[in-house]
Amino acid sequence: MATNSALAGQATAPESHAGHGSDAGHVVLRPADVKTTLIASTTAGARGFKRWSIVLGVLTIVGIAGIVLKAVQSLDDQTEWGYTAAIAAFLLTVGGGAPLVAVAPVLAKANWVRPLTRLSAAFSLMGVVTIAIMVPLVAVLPPLVTEGARRRSIWFESPDLTPHVMIFLAMGTLLLAGLGLFYTSAMPDFAAMRDHSTGWRRNVGKSLARGWVGSTVQWRTLRMRIGMFGTFYFLVLIYTHFVFTSDFAMGVVPGWRDAIFPMYHSMSSIQAGVAVTIIAAWAARRYLGLQDYLRLDQFWSLGRLLFATSLLWVYFFFSAFIVFWYGRSLADIAWVDMFIRGPMIWAFIPGMFMSFLLPWWWLIWNRVRTSVNGPTIGAVIVLFGLLLDRMRIYVSAWSVPPEQIHERYLHTIPDTVWPDTFDYMIIVGALSAAALVMLLIFRVIPIVSIWQTQEYQLLSKPVKYLRGHGVLVAKPD
Amino acid sequence: MADRSILGLFQEAEPAADAMDGLAQAGFEAGTFDVLTGTPYPEGAFGEHVPQHRLFRFPAFGAIIGFTTAILLTAGTQIAFPMVTGGKPILSLFAMIIIVYEMTMLSAVIATVIGIIFESRLPNMNPGAYDERITEGWIGVVISVESTRAQEAESVLKTAGALEIKHAS
């Protein structure tokens, strides 16, 4: 077993960062206390949970009603579904990207990420809501052969409804990989629920722990499974973004051909995933009393990632934009008129500010990054920015009349489409349904992984170094 | 044939490791005794027997099956309904890649899930002796043993410092 010193740095925020109070430094937690506190977090705030569940449940029903009413009114009119496509894209962006926070740092053996892995992996289960919203979108999406001719797509000779089937297959695979990642890493904690919780939680723990006892072979295969599902998840996520952007954005706009756009979409998904993990961690810390588990170190590290991904946002955006701007072909000019200075400029400008400029300016300051609230504010800004960005892209794309589908480029730029009552209902309902899924998950299993927290406690030790303090962290081979 | 499961409970890791050494020295076969923990200790920390696994075979076989099926499906479709697009050959690999990739990944993921069930020995229908305190930091050393050697195994566990001994058949 090799050991490395994490003095003054990476693994734990050094004490010398005055002003962050008890958030800095290392807290020694006994395994029994970790177990008790984290299991108790599933029952904490019962009244608040009930109230929020009811509110979110009602809003989810409102969203379902919005979809049904919109379907009754305009299932044959693609241009009416832009905001629904935007919110589906936003949920894929947020819920799809978050689990990578549980994958990439873990594969790199980072210690700060341990309390966040459960939280971020759980976001993959938001895929249930995304898939549900995709149903009316797929019903509206034109087949490959429309009006007697084959429209431009990535599917070449494939059967007529290939994009309709493949998007469900892609999203289903992503959900399965996410579920595998979440469940396998949660198995030891289900065993802890089986052993130490009460009532229905005990029964759920018993069923889902599947006889887990913590033997050598079980721990060994658990580590490998997390690595495998993490790798699969990343590979499928990129593919899903590729299929989604190709069929639900580029495929419905004549003349839009952009090799960078799918990657831009995937990258902004990672940015959104980091942002939503920060916000959820802040909420868990604030409302579930998990200050000893979700500490400055986690927010500091995520703040750095958010800063880096915000810079990547502008890199990918500009890489795509410059091709169209310099291209000056009729198709290129139409793209700039459509997506930049066109009908959704009201979403483009604030979206650009909030996805890149504001978070960049905000997170560049050390004092902001080395705090709990600073990265959280940055994360809220980023999420709003990305919601506006998805509206810019998908509302514009879906506002193109279907009769133009066979044109070589967009001859007429559609007018601005503003959300109607049903759109508001769908947006609010979709976001509420996603939040409700998360809320329900964390009533069953602790939001912070018990075994990963205990493992960090096992492998770390506060030490005095010269006149300072640090944490010695063992990294098993 | 082993018909008894004996669990020694320890509060500290050091005596648990001593118990594992003691069982090996007493001649109990590797693989018949194991350490149970609520936290993953580094591999080999207790001197435990680390069995070989075949976990990587499952996704590999799944991916091969998915890949082959997808090639057959896409090639078969294009041969059955030949249609020249953009002057490209009927069997254009780039057009097939999208479907092939998806089916390969889907099969690999499903095979991995199946692999978990086999390789993790889950669901564990007969877990043997167990104690709930293991998930709150205690360490268990469990041995499957014949009745004739049960006394000897128990003695080794006690000598190493087991705070409690539990039995299961």
CSV table of C-alpha atoms in Angstrom, one decimal, chain A residues 1 31-32 35-36 150 154-159 162 166 169-170 172-173 176-177 184 187-188 191-192 194-196 202 209-221 223-225 228-229 231-232 235-236 239 242-243 450-451 454-455 458-459 476, chain B residues 34-43 48-53 55-56 59 77-78 81 83-85 88-90 92 94-95 97-99 101-103 105-106 108-110 112-113 116 119-124 127 129-137:
chain,number,residue,atom,x,y,z
A,1,MET,CA,0.0,0.0,0.0
A,31,PRO,CA,-17.7,4.7,11.7
A,32,ALA,CA,-20.7,4.2,13.9
A,35,LYS,CA,-23.6,5.4,9.8
A,36,THR,CA,-26.0,6.9,12.4
A,150,ARG,CA,-35.7,11.4,-47.9
A,154,ILE,CA,-27.3,10.9,-40.1
A,155,TRP,CA,-29.3,7.8,-40.9
A,156,PHE,CA,-28.7,7.4,-44.7
A,157,GLU,CA,-30.3,4.1,-45.8
A,158,SER,CA,-31.9,3.3,-42.5
A,159,PRO,CA,-35.6,2.5,-42.1
A,162,THR,CA,-34.9,4.9,-37.2
A,166,MET,CA,-32.7,5.1,-31.7
A,169,LEU,CA,-32.5,3.0,-27.3
A,170,ALA,CA,-29.8,5.5,-26.6
A,172,GLY,CA,-32.6,3.7,-22.3
A,173,THR,CA,-29.0,2.5,-22.5
A,176,LEU,CA,-29.4,1.5,-17.6
A,177,ALA,CA,-25.8,2.4,-17.3
A,184,THR,CA,-23.8,-1.0,-7.5
A,187,MET,CA,-25.2,-1.8,-2.4
A,188,PRO,CA,-23.1,-1.6,0.8
A,191,ALA,CA,-26.8,-3.4,3.6
A,192,ALA,CA,-26.3,-0.6,6.3
A,194,ARG,CA,-30.9,-3.3,6.3
A,195,ASP,CA,-28.9,-3.6,9.5
A,196,HIS,CA,-29.6,-0.3,11.2
A,202,ARG,CA,-35.2,-1.7,6.5
A,209,ALA,CA,-28.7,-5.3,-0.5
A,210,ARG,CA,-29.1,-8.8,-2.0
A,211,GLY,CA,-27.3,-10.5,0.8
A,212,TRP,CA,-24.3,-8.1,0.9
A,213,VAL,CA,-22.0,-8.9,3.9
A,214,GLY,CA,-18.9,-7.1,2.8
A,215,SER,CA,-16.7,-10.1,1.9
A,216,THR,CA,-13.4,-9.7,0.1
A,217,VAL,CA,-14.9,-10.8,-3.3
A,218,GLN,CA,-17.8,-8.5,-2.9
A,219,TRP,CA,-15.7,-5.4,-2.3
A,220,ARG,CA,-13.3,-6.4,-5.0
A,221,THR,CA,-16.0,-6.8,-7.6
A,223,ARG,CA,-14.7,-1.5,-7.2
A,224,MET,CA,-14.5,-3.1,-10.7
A,225,ARG,CA,-18.2,-2.6,-11.4
A,228,MET,CA,-17.0,-0.5,-15.7
A,229,PHE,CA,-20.3,1.3,-15.3
A,231,THR,CA,-16.7,4.0,-18.3
A,232,PHE,CA,-19.9,2.7,-20.1
A,235,LEU,CA,-19.2,6.3,-23.7
A,236,VAL,CA,-23.0,6.2,-23.9
A,239,TYR,CA,-23.4,8.9,-28.1
A,242,PHE,CA,-24.7,12.9,-30.6
A,243,VAL,CA,-28.0,11.2,-31.5
A,450,ILE,CA,-21.7,5.8,4.1
A,451,TRP,CA,-19.1,3.3,3.0
A,454,GLN,CA,-15.9,5.6,6.2
A,455,GLU,CA,-13.3,4.5,3.6
A,458,LEU,CA,-10.0,4.8,7.3
A,459,LEU,CA,-7.3,6.0,4.8
A,476,PRO,CA,-4.1,1.8,-2.1
B,34,ASP,CA,-12.6,-14.6,4.9
B,35,VAL,CA,-12.9,-11.1,6.4
B,36,LEU,CA,-16.1,-9.2,6.5
B,37,THR,CA,-16.0,-5.4,6.7
B,38,GLY,CA,-18.3,-2.4,6.3
B,39,THR,CA,-15.6,-0.5,4.6
B,40,PRO,CA,-13.3,-1.6,1.8
B,41,TYR,CA,-9.9,-2.1,3.3
B,42,PRO,CA,-7.0,-2.1,0.9
B,43,GLU,CA,-6.6,-5.5,-0.8
B,48,GLU,CA,-6.9,-12.6,3.0
B,49,HIS,CA,-7.1,-14.9,0.0
B,50,VAL,CA,-8.0,-12.9,-3.1
B,51,PRO,CA,-9.8,-15.1,-5.5
B,52,GLN,CA,-9.5,-14.8,-9.3
B,53,HIS,CA,-12.5,-13.2,-11.1
B,55,LEU,CA,-15.7,-10.0,-14.4
B,56,PHE,CA,-14.1,-8.5,-17.6
B,59,PRO,CA,-18.8,-7.0,-21.0
B,77,THR,CA,-30.9,-4.6,-44.2
B,78,GLN,CA,-28.8,-2.9,-46.8
B,81,PHE,CA,-33.1,-3.4,-49.7
B,83,MET,CA,-30.3,1.7,-52.2
B,84,VAL,CA,-27.5,3.9,-53.4
B,85,THR,CA,-27.1,7.1,-51.4
B,88,LYS,CA,-21.6,5.5,-51.8
B,89,PRO,CA,-21.3,1.7,-51.8
B,90,ILE,CA,-24.3,-0.3,-50.6
B,92,SER,CA,-21.1,1.8,-46.2
B,94,PHE,CA,-19.8,4.9,-41.8
B,95,ALA,CA,-23.6,4.7,-42.1
B,97,ILE,CA,-21.3,2.7,-37.2
B,98,ILE,CA,-24.0,4.7,-35.4
B,99,ILE,CA,-26.2,1.6,-35.0
B,101,TYR,CA,-21.9,1.5,-31.6
B,102,GLU,CA,-25.3,1.7,-29.8
B,103,MET,CA,-25.9,-2.1,-30.0
B,105,MET,CA,-22.7,-0.6,-25.8
B,106,LEU,CA,-26.2,-1.8,-24.9
B,108,ALA,CA,-22.0,-4.7,-23.0
B,109,VAL,CA,-24.0,-2.9,-20.3
B,110,ILE,CA,-26.6,-5.7,-20.1
B,112,THR,CA,-22.2,-6.4,-17.2
B,113,VAL,CA,-25.4,-6.5,-15.2
B,116,ILE,CA,-22.6,-8.8,-11.5
B,119,GLU,CA,-19.5,-12.8,-10.0
B,120,SER,CA,-20.6,-11.1,-6.8
B,121,ARG,CA,-22.3,-14.3,-5.7
B,122,LEU,CA,-25.5,-12.2,-5.3
B,123,PRO,CA,-28.1,-12.7,-4.2
B,124,ASN,CA,-26.3,-14.4,-1.3
B,127,PRO,CA,-24.5,-15.7,3.8
B,129,ALA,CA,-22.7,-16.1,10.2
B,130,TYR,CA,-23.1,-12.4,10.1
B,131,ASP,CA,-23.5,-9.5,12.6
B,132,GLU,CA,-25.1,-6.1,12.0
B,133,ARG,CA,-22.2,-4.3,13.8
B,134,ILE,CA,-20.0,-5.0,10.8
B,135,THR,CA,-21.7,-2.1,8.9
B,136,GLU,CA,-20.8,0.2,11.7
B,137,GLY,CA,-17.1,-0.5,11.8
